[in-house]
PDB file of C-alpha atoms in Angstrom:
ATOM      1  CA  MET A   1     -45.942  -0.520 -85.811  1.00 51.00           C
ATOM      2  CA  LEU A   2     -43.776   1.843 -83.976  1.00 44.00           C
ATOM      3  CA  LYS A   3     -45.963   2.250 -80.935  1.00 45.00           C
ATOM      4  CA  ILE A   4     -45.633  -1.236 -80.343  1.00 47.00           C
ATOM      5  CA  LYS A   5     -41.930  -1.220 -81.471  1.00 45.00           C
ATOM      6  CA  CYS A   6     -41.753   1.158 -78.296  1.00 49.00           C
ATOM      7  CA  TYR A   7     -43.753  -0.578 -76.469  1.00 49.00           C
ATOM      8  CA  CYS A   8     -41.262  -3.230 -76.944  1.00 50.00           C
ATOM      9  CA  GLN A   9     -38.809  -1.597 -76.723  1.00 52.00           C
ATOM     10  CA  LYS A  10     -40.227  -0.003 -72.646  1.00 51.00           C
ATOM     11  CA  LEU A  11     -41.242  -3.413 -72.151  1.00 49.00           C
ATOM     12  CA  ARG A  12     -36.958  -5.468 -72.568  1.00 54.00           C
ATOM     13  CA  TYR A  13     -35.954  -2.113 -70.611  1.00 49.00           C
ATOM     14  CA  LEU A  14     -38.930  -2.557 -67.127  1.00 48.00           C
ATOM     15  CA  MET A  15     -37.657  -6.375 -67.497  1.00 51.00           C
ATOM     16  CA  LYS A  16     -34.090  -5.982 -67.498  1.00 46.00           C
ATOM     17  CA  TYR A  17     -34.445  -3.696 -65.113  1.00 46.00           C
ATOM     18  CA  PHE A  18     -36.691  -5.589 -63.071  1.00 45.00           C
ATOM     19  CA  PHE A  19     -33.837  -8.171 -63.061  1.00 42.00           C
ATOM     20  CA  TYR A  20     -30.701  -5.924 -62.539  1.00 42.00           C
ATOM     21  CA  THR A  21     -32.691  -5.010 -59.268  1.00 46.00           C
ATOM     22  CA  VAL A  22     -33.683  -9.142 -58.130  1.00 40.00           C
ATOM     23  CA  THR A  23     -29.682  -9.442 -59.205  1.00 43.00           C
ATOM     24  CA  PHE A  24     -28.625  -6.973 -56.182  1.00 41.00           C
ATOM     25  CA  LEU A  25     -31.334  -7.645 -54.155  1.00 43.00           C
ATOM     26  CA  ALA A  26     -29.761 -11.125 -54.425  1.00 46.00           C
ATOM     27  CA  ILE A  27     -25.990 -10.198 -54.280  1.00 40.00           C
ATOM     28  CA  SER A  28     -27.173  -7.687 -51.183  1.00 47.00           C
ATOM     29  CA  ILE A  29     -28.717 -10.610 -49.481  1.00 46.00           C
ATOM     30  CA  HIS A  30     -25.936 -13.190 -49.408  1.00 45.00           C
ATOM     31  CA  THR A  31     -22.985 -10.578 -48.151  1.00 45.00           C
ATOM     32  CA  SER A  32     -25.407 -10.086 -45.197  1.00 48.00           C
ATOM     33  CA  SER A  33     -25.585 -13.483 -44.576  1.00 47.00           C
ATOM     34  CA  LEU A  34     -21.618 -14.480 -45.039  1.00 43.00           C
ATOM     35  CA  SER A  35     -20.940 -11.042 -43.418  1.00 47.00           C
ATOM     36  CA  ALA A  36     -23.385 -12.732 -40.147  1.00 49.00           C
ATOM     37  CA  GLN A  37     -21.827 -14.959 -40.516  1.00 54.00           C
ATOM     38  CA  SER A  38     -18.329 -14.438 -39.941  1.00 56.00           C
ATOM     39  CA  LEU A  39     -18.488 -13.918 -36.487  1.00 60.00           C
ATOM     40  CA  ARG A  40     -16.468 -15.039 -34.554  1.00 70.00           C
ATOM     41  CA  ILE A  41     -14.193 -15.659 -31.311  1.00 69.00           C
ATOM     42  CA  GLU A  42     -11.178 -12.873 -30.523  1.00 71.00           C
ATOM     43  CA  TRP A  43      -9.487 -14.933 -27.672  1.00 73.00           C
ATOM     44  CA  ASP A  44     -10.762 -17.874 -25.192  1.00 73.00           C
ATOM     45  CA  SER A  45      -8.380 -16.930 -23.037  1.00 70.00           C
ATOM     46  CA  LEU A  46      -7.505 -20.106 -19.474  1.00 69.00           C
ATOM     47  CA  TYR A  47      -4.909 -19.719 -17.179  1.00 64.00           C
ATOM     48  CA  ASN A  48      -4.261 -22.992 -15.705  1.00 67.00           C
ATOM     49  CA  ALA A  49      -4.724 -21.139 -11.763  1.00 74.00           C
ATOM     50  CA  ARG A  50      -3.344 -22.811  -8.999  1.00 79.00           C
ATOM     51  CA  TYR A  51      -6.153 -23.698  -7.586  1.00 80.00           C
ATOM     52  CA  PRO A  52      -9.800 -22.795  -8.472  1.00 87.00           C
ATOM     53  CA  GLU A  53     -11.434 -19.273  -9.319  1.00 88.00           C
ATOM     54  CA  ALA A  54     -14.076 -18.320 -10.644  1.00 92.00           C
ATOM     55  CA  LEU A  55     -15.090 -13.951 -11.823  1.00 93.00           C
ATOM     56  CA  HIS A  56     -17.953 -12.496 -10.655  1.00 94.00           C
ATOM     57  CA  ASP A  57     -17.411  -9.070 -12.906  1.00 95.00           C
ATOM     58  CA  VAL A  58     -16.134  -7.636 -15.787  1.00 93.00           C
ATOM     59  CA  ILE A  59     -15.375  -3.574 -17.727  1.00 94.00           C
ATOM     60  CA  ARG A  60     -13.693  -2.264 -20.287  1.00 93.00           C
ATOM     61  CA  MET A  61     -11.606   0.444 -18.812  1.00 93.00           C
ATOM     62  CA  ARG A  62     -11.043   3.866 -20.449  1.00 91.00           C
ATOM     63  CA  ASP A  63      -7.547   2.870 -22.343  1.00 91.00           C
ATOM     64  CA  GLY A  64      -8.878  -0.598 -23.633  1.00 92.00           C
ATOM     65  CA  ARG A  65      -7.817  -3.098 -21.620  1.00 93.00           C
ATOM     66  CA  LEU A  66     -10.584  -5.030 -19.559  1.00 93.00           C
ATOM     67  CA  ALA A  67     -10.483  -5.344 -15.431  1.00 94.00           C
ATOM     68  CA  ALA A  68     -12.174  -8.559 -13.827  1.00 95.00           C
ATOM     69  CA  VAL A  69     -13.474  -9.087 -10.151  1.00 96.00           C
ATOM     70  CA  GLY A  70     -14.151 -12.884  -8.366  1.00 95.00           C
ATOM     71  CA  GLU A  71     -12.637 -15.604  -5.616  1.00 95.00           C
ATOM     72  CA  ALA A  72      -9.921 -17.974  -5.699  1.00 92.00           C
ATOM     73  CA  ASN A  73     -10.605 -20.286  -3.498  1.00 89.00           C
ATOM     74  CA  VAL A  74      -6.458 -20.135  -1.532  1.00 84.00           C
ATOM     75  CA  PRO A  75      -5.990 -24.009   0.967  1.00 84.00           C
ATOM     76  CA  GLY A  76      -5.842 -22.845   4.178  1.00 81.00           C
ATOM     77  CA  LYS A  77      -7.244 -19.531   3.360  1.00 80.00           C
ATOM     78  CA  GLY A  78     -11.046 -19.797   2.127  1.00 85.00           C
ATOM     79  CA  LYS A  79     -11.975 -17.781  -0.675  1.00 91.00           C
ATOM     80  CA  GLN A  80      -9.381 -15.011  -1.661  1.00 92.00           C
ATOM     81  CA  GLY A  81     -10.826 -11.943  -3.193  1.00 94.00           C
ATOM     82  CA  LEU A  82      -9.526 -12.068  -7.088  1.00 94.00           C
ATOM     83  CA  PHE A  83      -8.983  -9.050  -8.847  1.00 95.00           C
ATOM     84  CA  LEU A  84      -7.493  -9.343 -12.525  1.00 93.00           C
ATOM     85  CA  ILE A  85      -6.442  -6.932 -15.958  1.00 93.00           C
ATOM     86  CA  PHE A  86      -6.140  -8.254 -19.170  1.00 91.00           C
ATOM     87  CA  ASP A  87      -5.156  -7.589 -22.192  1.00 90.00           C
ATOM     88  CA  ALA A  88      -7.872  -6.936 -24.705  1.00 87.00           C
ATOM     89  CA  VAL A  89      -6.442  -8.328 -27.844  1.00 85.00           C
ATOM     90  CA  THR A  90      -4.975 -11.321 -26.352  1.00 84.00           C
ATOM     91  CA  GLY A  91      -6.542 -12.045 -23.562  1.00 84.00           C
ATOM     92  CA  GLN A  92      -3.854 -12.330 -21.555  1.00 88.00           C
ATOM     93  CA  ILE A  93      -3.286 -10.632 -18.072  1.00 89.00           C
ATOM     94  CA  VAL A  94      -1.040  -8.185 -17.300  1.00 91.00           C
ATOM     95  CA  HIS A  95      -2.249  -7.863 -14.243  1.00 92.00           C
ATOM     96  CA  ARG A  96      -3.343  -9.354 -11.177  1.00 91.00           C
ATOM     97  CA  GLU A  97      -3.517  -9.596  -7.386  1.00 91.00           C
ATOM     98  CA  ASP A  98      -4.949 -11.194  -4.297  1.00 90.00           C
ATOM     99  CA  PHE A  99      -6.491  -9.392  -1.734  1.00 92.00           C
ATOM    100  CA  GLY A 100      -8.307 -11.091   2.103  1.00 88.00           C
ATOM    101  CA  ASP A 101      -7.117 -12.326   5.212  1.00 81.00           C
ATOM    102  CA  PHE A 102      -7.830 -15.564   6.557  1.00 81.00           C
ATOM    103  CA  ARG A 103     -11.823 -15.462   6.215  1.00 85.00           C
ATOM    104  CA  ASP A 104     -13.995 -16.112   3.016  1.00 91.00           C
ATOM    105  CA  ASP A 105     -13.664 -12.695   0.769  1.00 94.00           C
ATOM    106  CA  VAL A 106     -15.321 -12.058  -3.154  1.00 96.00           C
ATOM    107  CA  PHE A 107     -15.755 -10.039  -4.825  1.00 97.00           C
ATOM    108  CA  TYR A 108     -18.541  -9.798  -6.828  1.00 97.00           C
ATOM    109  CA  SER A 109     -18.465  -6.376  -8.345  1.00 97.00           C
ATOM    110  CA  LEU A 110     -16.370  -3.380 -10.227  1.00 97.00           C
ATOM    111  CA  ALA A 111     -16.139   0.277 -11.293  1.00 96.00           C
ATOM    112  CA  GLU A 112     -13.380   2.312 -12.881  1.00 95.00           C
ATOM    113  CA  ALA A 113     -13.466   5.704 -11.316  1.00 93.00           C
ATOM    114  CA  LYS A 114     -12.741   9.089 -13.101  1.00 89.00           C
ATOM    115  CA  ASP A 115      -9.819   9.785 -11.414  1.00 89.00           C
ATOM    116  CA  GLY A 116      -9.091   6.096 -13.247  1.00 91.00           C
ATOM    117  CA  ASN A 117      -9.184   4.051  -9.546  1.00 94.00           C
ATOM    118  CA  PHE A 118     -10.410   1.498  -9.089  1.00 96.00           C
ATOM    119  CA  TYR A 119     -14.149   0.754  -6.915  1.00 97.00           C
ATOM    120  CA  LEU A 120     -14.030  -3.560  -5.691  1.00 97.00           C
ATOM    121  CA  VAL A 121     -17.545  -4.761  -3.783  1.00 97.00           C
ATOM    122  CA  GLY A 122     -18.268  -7.654  -2.233  1.00 97.00           C
ATOM    123  CA  ALA A 123     -18.469  -9.380   0.874  1.00 97.00           C
ATOM    124  CA  THR A 124     -16.169 -10.484   3.368  1.00 95.00           C
ATOM    125  CA  ASN A 125     -16.834 -12.931   6.466  1.00 92.00           C
ATOM    126  CA  THR A 126     -16.974 -11.845   9.989  1.00 87.00           C
ATOM    127  CA  GLY A 127     -15.272 -15.063  10.948  1.00 82.00           C
ATOM    128  CA  LYS A 128     -18.138 -16.600  12.379  1.00 83.00           C
ATOM    129  CA  LYS A 129     -20.505 -19.110   9.440  1.00 81.00           C
ATOM    130  CA  ASN A 130     -22.992 -17.758   7.444  1.00 82.00           C
ATOM    131  CA  GLU A 131     -22.307 -14.010   8.531  1.00 89.00           C
ATOM    132  CA  TRP A 132     -21.008 -11.614   5.990  1.00 94.00           C
ATOM    133  CA  LYS A 133     -20.785  -8.059   6.248  1.00 95.00           C
ATOM    134  CA  GLY A 134     -19.780  -4.853   3.266  1.00 96.00           C
ATOM    135  CA  TRP A 135     -16.149  -5.603   1.450  1.00 96.00           C
ATOM    136  CA  LEU A 136     -15.641  -2.132  -0.542  1.00 97.00           C
ATOM    137  CA  VAL A 137     -11.686  -2.280  -1.972  1.00 96.00           C
ATOM    138  CA  LEU A 138      -9.870   1.216  -3.872  1.00 96.00           C
ATOM    139  CA  LEU A 139      -7.111   0.528  -6.574  1.00 95.00           C
ATOM    140  CA  ASN A 140      -4.907   2.809  -7.464  1.00 92.00           C
ATOM    141  CA  GLU A 141      -4.692   2.626 -12.053  1.00 89.00           C
ATOM    142  CA  ARG A 142      -2.721   0.956 -11.366  1.00 86.00           C
ATOM    143  CA  GLY A 143      -4.657  -1.870  -9.385  1.00 88.00           C
ATOM    144  CA  LYS A 144      -2.761  -1.227  -5.935  1.00 90.00           C
ATOM    145  CA  GLU A 145      -4.313  -1.000  -2.783  1.00 92.00           C
ATOM    146  CA  ILE A 146      -5.396   2.861  -1.132  1.00 94.00           C
ATOM    147  CA  MET A 147      -8.580   1.474   1.516  1.00 94.00           C
ATOM    148  CA  ILE A 148      -9.938  -1.752   2.144  1.00 93.00           C
ATOM    149  CA  SER A 149     -12.749  -0.979   4.772  1.00 93.00           C
ATOM    150  CA  GLU A 150     -14.930  -3.228   6.190  1.00 93.00           C
ATOM    151  CA  TYR A 151     -19.248  -2.240   6.399  1.00 94.00           C
ATOM    152  CA  ASP A 152     -21.734  -3.727   8.407  1.00 86.00           C
ATOM    153  CA  LYS A 153     -23.446  -0.369   8.839  1.00 93.00           C
ATOM    154  CA  ASN A 154     -26.891  -0.296   8.241  1.00 93.00           C
ATOM    155  CA  ASN A 155     -27.009  -4.312   9.124  1.00 94.00           C
ATOM    156  CA  VAL A 156     -25.618  -4.647   5.203  1.00 96.00           C
ATOM    157  CA  THR A 157     -24.109  -8.198   4.794  1.00 96.00           C
ATOM    158  CA  ARG A 158     -22.889  -7.973   0.808  1.00 96.00           C
ATOM    159  CA  PHE A 159     -22.459  -5.875  -1.413  1.00 97.00           C
ATOM    160  CA  GLU A 160     -24.320  -6.553  -5.386  1.00 97.00           C
ATOM    161  CA  LYS A 161     -23.274  -4.167  -7.345  1.00 97.00           C
ATOM    162  CA  ILE A 162     -21.980  -1.092  -8.312  1.00 97.00           C
ATOM    163  CA  VAL A 163     -22.154   1.671 -11.242  1.00 95.00           C
ATOM    164  CA  TRP A 164     -20.155   4.651 -12.095  1.00 93.00           C
ATOM    165  CA  THR A 165     -22.878   7.937 -12.020  1.00 91.00           C
ATOM    166  CA  LYS A 166     -22.146  10.936 -14.846  1.00 88.00           C
ATOM    167  CA  SER A 167     -21.935  12.963 -11.708  1.00 88.00           C
ATOM    168  CA  GLY A 168     -18.815  11.245 -11.081  1.00 89.00           C
ATOM    169  CA  ILE A 169     -19.894   8.584  -7.692  1.00 91.00           C
ATOM    170  CA  GLY A 170     -20.244   5.478  -6.881  1.00 94.00           C
ATOM    171  CA  LEU A 171     -23.970   3.997  -5.160  1.00 96.00           C
ATOM    172  CA  MET A 172     -23.385   0.473  -5.229  1.00 97.00           C
ATOM    173  CA  ALA A 173     -26.784  -1.927  -3.971  1.00 97.00           C
ATOM    174  CA  ALA A 174     -26.545  -3.951  -1.151  1.00 97.00           C
ATOM    175  CA  ARG A 175     -28.272  -6.606   0.967  1.00 96.00           C
ATOM    176  CA  SER A 176     -29.413  -5.910   4.087  1.00 94.00           C
ATOM    177  CA  SER A 177     -30.477  -8.045   7.231  1.00 91.00           C
ATOM    178  CA  HIS A 178     -33.255  -5.662   8.381  1.00 90.00           C
ATOM    179  CA  HIS A 179     -33.954  -4.865   5.013  1.00 90.00           C
ATOM    180  CA  GLU A 180     -35.144  -8.457   4.553  1.00 88.00           C
ATOM    181  CA  GLY A 181     -36.644  -8.318   0.689  1.00 89.00           C
ATOM    182  CA  SER A 182     -34.680  -4.964  -0.016  1.00 92.00           C
ATOM    183  CA  LEU A 183     -32.259  -3.697  -1.226  1.00 95.00           C
ATOM    184  CA  LEU A 184     -29.828  -0.730   0.179  1.00 95.00           C
ATOM    185  CA  VAL A 185     -29.443   1.948  -2.492  1.00 96.00           C
ATOM    186  CA  LEU A 186     -25.089   3.493  -1.027  1.00 96.00           C
ATOM    187  CA  PRO A 187     -23.159   6.442  -2.447  1.00 95.00           C
ATOM    188  CA  VAL A 188     -19.421   6.107  -2.407  1.00 94.00           C
ATOM    189  CA  ASN A 189     -17.067   8.896  -3.495  1.00 87.00           C
ATOM    190  CA  GLY A 190     -13.112   8.981  -2.151  1.00 85.00           C
ATOM    191  CA  ARG A 191     -13.187   6.668   0.975  1.00 87.00           C
ATOM    192  CA  ARG A 192     -16.415   7.289   1.976  1.00 91.00           C
ATOM    193  CA  ILE A 193     -19.068   5.565   2.223  1.00 94.00           C
ATOM    194  CA  GLY A 194     -22.143   7.653   2.147  1.00 94.00           C
ATOM    195  CA  ASP A 195     -25.395   6.813   4.343  1.00 94.00           C
ATOM    196  CA  PRO A 196     -28.148   5.092   1.637  1.00 94.00           C
ATOM    197  CA  ALA A 197     -29.527   7.024  -0.482  1.00 93.00           C
ATOM    198  CA  ALA A 198     -33.263   4.594  -1.699  1.00 91.00           C
ATOM    199  CA  SER A 199     -34.366   1.906  -0.671  1.00 92.00           C
ATOM    200  CA  VAL A 200     -35.457  -0.078  -3.856  1.00 90.00           C
ATOM    201  CA  GLY A 201     -37.861  -3.935  -3.479  1.00 86.00           C
ATOM    202  CA  ASP A 202     -40.458  -2.687  -1.645  1.00 84.00           C
ATOM    203  CA  GLY A 203     -39.318  -6.100   0.787  1.00 86.00           C
ATOM    204  CA  LYS A 204     -40.451  -8.111  -2.311  1.00 86.00           C
ATOM    205  CA  VAL A 205     -36.708  -8.808  -4.225  1.00 90.00           C
ATOM    206  CA  GLU A 206     -34.732 -12.881  -4.494  1.00 91.00           C
ATOM    207  CA  ASP A 207     -32.449 -11.317  -7.107  1.00 94.00           C
ATOM    208  CA  LEU A 208     -30.683  -8.701  -8.318  1.00 95.00           C
ATOM    209  CA  VAL A 209     -30.417  -9.252 -12.387  1.00 95.00           C
ATOM    210  CA  ALA A 210     -29.025  -5.540 -13.910  1.00 95.00           C
ATOM    211  CA  MET A 211     -27.889  -2.586 -12.175  1.00 95.00           C
ATOM    212  CA  VAL A 212     -26.850   0.080 -15.603  1.00 93.00           C
ATOM    213  CA  PRO A 213     -26.508   3.042 -16.154  1.00 90.00           C
ATOM    214  CA  ASP A 214     -29.152   5.049 -18.705  1.00 86.00           C
ATOM    215  CA  ALA A 215     -29.190   6.490 -22.003  1.00 78.00           C
ATOM    216  CA  ARG A 216     -30.165   9.406 -20.053  1.00 79.00           C
ATOM    217  CA  GLN A 217     -29.253  10.065 -16.834  1.00 80.00           C
ATOM    218  CA  GLY A 218     -29.039   7.203 -13.400  1.00 89.00           C
ATOM    219  CA  ILE A 219     -29.407   3.916 -13.238  1.00 92.00           C
ATOM    220  CA  TRP A 220     -31.636   0.860 -12.906  1.00 93.00           C
ATOM    221  CA  LEU A 221     -31.819  -1.874 -10.920  1.00 93.00           C
ATOM    222  CA  CYS A 222     -33.914  -5.133 -11.639  1.00 93.00           C
ATOM    223  CA  GLY A 223     -34.450  -8.685 -10.578  1.00 93.00           C
ATOM    224  CA  ASN A 224     -36.543 -11.205  -9.581  1.00 91.00           C
ATOM    225  CA  ALA A 225     -39.375 -10.638  -6.906  1.00 88.00           C
ATOM    226  CA  ARG A 226     -39.727 -13.207  -3.896  1.00 83.00           C
ATOM    227  CA  GLN A 227     -44.210 -13.841  -5.610  1.00 74.00           C
ATOM    228  CA  SER A 228     -47.024 -12.267  -7.087  1.00 66.00           C
ATOM    229  CA  ASP A 229     -49.628 -13.578  -5.037  1.00 62.00           C
ATOM    230  CA  ASN A 230     -50.106 -15.062  -1.736  1.00 58.00           C
ATOM    231  CA  SER A 231     -49.294 -18.022  -3.211  1.00 57.00           C
ATOM    232  CA  ARG A 232     -46.617 -18.205  -5.955  1.00 62.00           C
ATOM    233  CA  LYS A 233     -43.398 -16.102  -7.352  1.00 69.00           C
ATOM    234  CA  GLY A 234     -43.666 -14.992 -11.457  1.00 73.00           C
ATOM    235  CA  ASP A 235     -42.659 -10.739 -10.716  1.00 83.00           C
ATOM    236  CA  VAL A 236     -40.420  -8.646 -11.914  1.00 88.00           C
ATOM    237  CA  TRP A 237     -39.111  -5.571  -9.655  1.00 88.00           C
ATOM    238  CA  VAL A 238     -37.639  -2.639 -11.556  1.00 90.00           C
ATOM    239  CA  ALA A 239     -36.253   0.623  -9.905  1.00 89.00           C
ATOM    240  CA  GLN A 240     -35.093   3.892 -11.944  1.00 89.00           C
ATOM    241  CA  LEU A 241     -32.839   5.852  -9.059  1.00 92.00           C
ATOM    242  CA  ASP A 242     -30.836   9.459 -10.672  1.00 91.00           C
ATOM    243  CA  ASP A 243     -28.027   9.970 -10.554  1.00 90.00           C
ATOM    244  CA  ARG A 244     -27.136  10.476  -7.011  1.00 90.00           C
ATOM    245  CA  GLY A 245     -28.964   8.115  -5.823  1.00 91.00           C
ATOM    246  CA  ALA A 246     -32.810   9.177  -5.436  1.00 88.00           C
ATOM    247  CA  GLY A 247     -35.304   7.344  -5.995  1.00 84.00           C
ATOM    248  CA  LEU A 248     -37.491   7.890  -9.497  1.00 82.00           C
ATOM    249  CA  SER A 249     -39.000   4.950 -10.210  1.00 79.00           C
ATOM    250  CA  SER A 250     -40.545   1.427  -9.150  1.00 77.00           C
ATOM    251  CA  ASN A 251     -42.836  -0.539 -10.931  1.00 78.00           C
ATOM    252  CA  TYR A 252     -44.009  -4.750 -10.645  1.00 75.00           C
ATOM    253  CA  ILE A 253     -44.374  -6.440 -13.613  1.00 77.00           C
ATOM    254  CA  ARG A 254     -47.324  -9.076 -12.858  1.00 72.00           C
ATOM    255  CA  GLY A 255     -49.990 -11.230 -14.122  1.00 67.00           C
ATOM    256  CA  LYS A 256     -51.185 -14.095 -14.337  1.00 67.00           C
ATOM    257  CA  ILE A 257     -48.573 -15.379 -16.145  1.00 75.00           C
ATOM    258  CA  TYR A 258     -44.954 -16.664 -14.686  1.00 78.00           C
ATOM    259  CA  LYS A 259     -41.920 -14.867 -15.711  1.00 85.00           C
ATOM    260  CA  LYS A 260     -38.457 -15.550 -14.724  1.00 89.00           C
ATOM    261  CA  LEU A 261     -35.962 -12.400 -15.544  1.00 93.00           C
ATOM    262  CA  HIS A 262     -32.703 -13.200 -16.711  1.00 95.00           C
ATOM    263  CA  GLY A 263     -30.874 -10.122 -18.155  1.00 94.00           C
ATOM    264  CA  ALA A 264     -31.226  -6.613 -19.090  1.00 94.00           C
ATOM    265  CA  THR A 265     -29.861  -3.594 -21.113  1.00 92.00           C
ATOM    266  CA  PRO A 266     -30.998   0.813 -20.642  1.00 90.00           C
ATOM    267  CA  ASN A 267     -32.576   1.305 -24.330  1.00 87.00           C
ATOM    268  CA  VAL A 268     -30.859   4.413 -25.749  1.00 83.00           C
ATOM    269  CA  GLU A 269     -34.430   6.044 -24.961  1.00 81.00           C
ATOM    270  CA  GLY A 270     -33.678   5.766 -21.502  1.00 82.00           C
ATOM    271  CA  GLY A 271     -35.679   2.503 -21.035  1.00 84.00           C
ATOM    272  CA  LEU A 272     -35.070  -0.049 -20.418  1.00 88.00           C
ATOM    273  CA  LEU A 273     -34.835  -3.243 -22.193  1.00 91.00           C
ATOM    274  CA  LEU A 274     -36.212  -6.539 -20.756  1.00 91.00           C
ATOM    275  CA  ALA A 275     -34.723 -10.258 -21.608  1.00 93.00           C
ATOM    276  CA  GLY A 276     -36.181 -13.701 -19.547  1.00 91.00           C
ATOM    277  CA  GLU A 277     -38.735 -17.074 -19.928  1.00 89.00           C
ATOM    278  CA  ILE A 278     -41.866 -16.745 -19.238  1.00 86.00           C
ATOM    279  CA  TRP A 279     -44.796 -19.306 -19.309  1.00 80.00           C
ATOM    280  CA  ASP A 280     -48.361 -19.346 -20.746  1.00 69.00           C
ATOM    281  CA  SER A 281     -49.361 -22.229 -22.113  1.00 63.00           C
ATOM    282  CA  PRO A 282     -51.543 -24.822 -19.732  1.00 59.00           C
ATOM    283  CA  ALA A 283     -49.038 -27.532 -19.905  1.00 62.00           C
ATOM    284  CA  GLY A 284     -46.056 -25.163 -18.866  1.00 66.00           C
ATOM    285  CA  ASP A 285     -44.503 -25.052 -21.220  1.00 77.00           C
ATOM    286  CA  ASN A 286     -41.326 -22.169 -21.118  1.00 83.00           C
ATOM    287  CA  ASN A 287     -41.025 -19.454 -23.634  1.00 85.00           C
ATOM    288  CA  ALA A 288     -38.480 -16.761 -24.873  1.00 88.00           C
ATOM    289  CA  TRP A 289     -39.865 -13.610 -23.328  1.00 87.00           C
ATOM    290  CA  LEU A 290     -38.256  -9.612 -24.061  1.00 89.00           C
ATOM    291  CA  LEU A 291     -40.069  -6.605 -22.329  1.00 88.00           C
ATOM    292  CA  GLU A 292     -39.578  -3.052 -23.488  1.00 87.00           C
ATOM    293  CA  THR A 293     -40.253  -0.420 -20.876  1.00 81.00           C
ATOM    294  CA  GLY A 294     -39.736   3.584 -20.800  1.00 71.00           C
ATOM    295  CA  THR A 295     -40.435   5.817 -17.904  1.00 57.00           C
ATOM    296  CA  ASP A 296     -44.756   5.377 -17.917  1.00 55.00           C
ATOM    297  CA  GLU A 297     -47.274   1.824 -18.096  1.00 44.00           C
ATOM    298  CA  GLY A 298     -47.897   2.661 -21.351  1.00 40.00           C
ATOM    299  CA  SER A 299     -44.481   2.353 -23.640  1.00 42.00           C
ATOM    300  CA  THR A 300     -44.806  -1.489 -21.690  1.00 42.00           C
ATOM    301  CA  VAL A 301     -44.602  -3.477 -25.147  1.00 43.00           C
ATOM    302  CA  PRO A 302     -44.018  -6.774 -24.826  1.00 43.00           C
ATOM    303  CA  ILE A 303     -42.436  -9.673 -26.857  1.00 44.00           C
ATOM    304  CA  VAL A 304     -43.478 -13.576 -26.385  1.00 40.00           C
ATOM    305  CA  PHE A 305     -41.217 -15.786 -28.494  1.00 39.00           C
ATOM    306  CA  GLY A 306     -42.089 -19.537 -28.955  1.00 41.00           C
ATOM    307  CA  ALA A 307     -45.743 -19.265 -28.409  1.00 38.00           C
ATOM    308  CA  PRO A 308     -48.781 -20.858 -30.998  1.00 37.00           C
ATOM    309  CA  GLY A 309     -48.878 -18.262 -34.197  1.00 32.00           C
ATOM    310  CA  ILE A 310     -45.244 -16.111 -33.231  1.00 30.00           C
TER     311      ILE A 310
END
């Protein structure tokens, strides 16, 4: 009888422990769900500009504020390069500058150097239709002009992106009329633009989707290729460079399935996480697509969402 009583007490204890455990887990899940739903827009900044404007790139400065570049369409002057600094708490503009002459000028990207200066890159029109040069504007930490440079060496028609590396130089991705389907990577430091450190894309570049520092050293570049065989597009190209622009690896993510890359970010292990869409059904329906890649083919793991059974 005593044994049965002890057994019943143990059973009640276990049931009580199980009840509290389940309750705790339910509360935790509910709390997590509430936490996940508590995301909100901190601010949404809009101001009534006098003329049409657009922003193409934004960075967070070392002091916490935001800097952005783009273009402003000014009647009688065409496109002007636009540079803005925002308060990161309120989204209010604290500094604004327009750059350019009586020709079209556009900024596509910017970087903040270790000395606090800003490097703004883009394209400037030569004054002739569809003829462009690379365009670099150097500003001090207060956003005031130090140098404006038009660059047409190596037949560069535009600077698409700039990132600052751990070695203390900027690397710019540039399009060239003599390197169709490839991107030149040029170093910049101070007022000097160096000779191309690399040419990436092997003649198959359709676009540049991302140019980002990796988690260890150097940079990643990636985008969509112009074609995967003689008849269709669908490859993704990926290139890894060291922090001075020298090539480390260049690969294509090929296959019989059409892919389109839309975004990329470095992972913590020195690889790259890609995101986009993929067409993998006979009906031609597209599905969301993720792929994580390291520095060797064995670390490539594709993930497709939306396919049957997933």
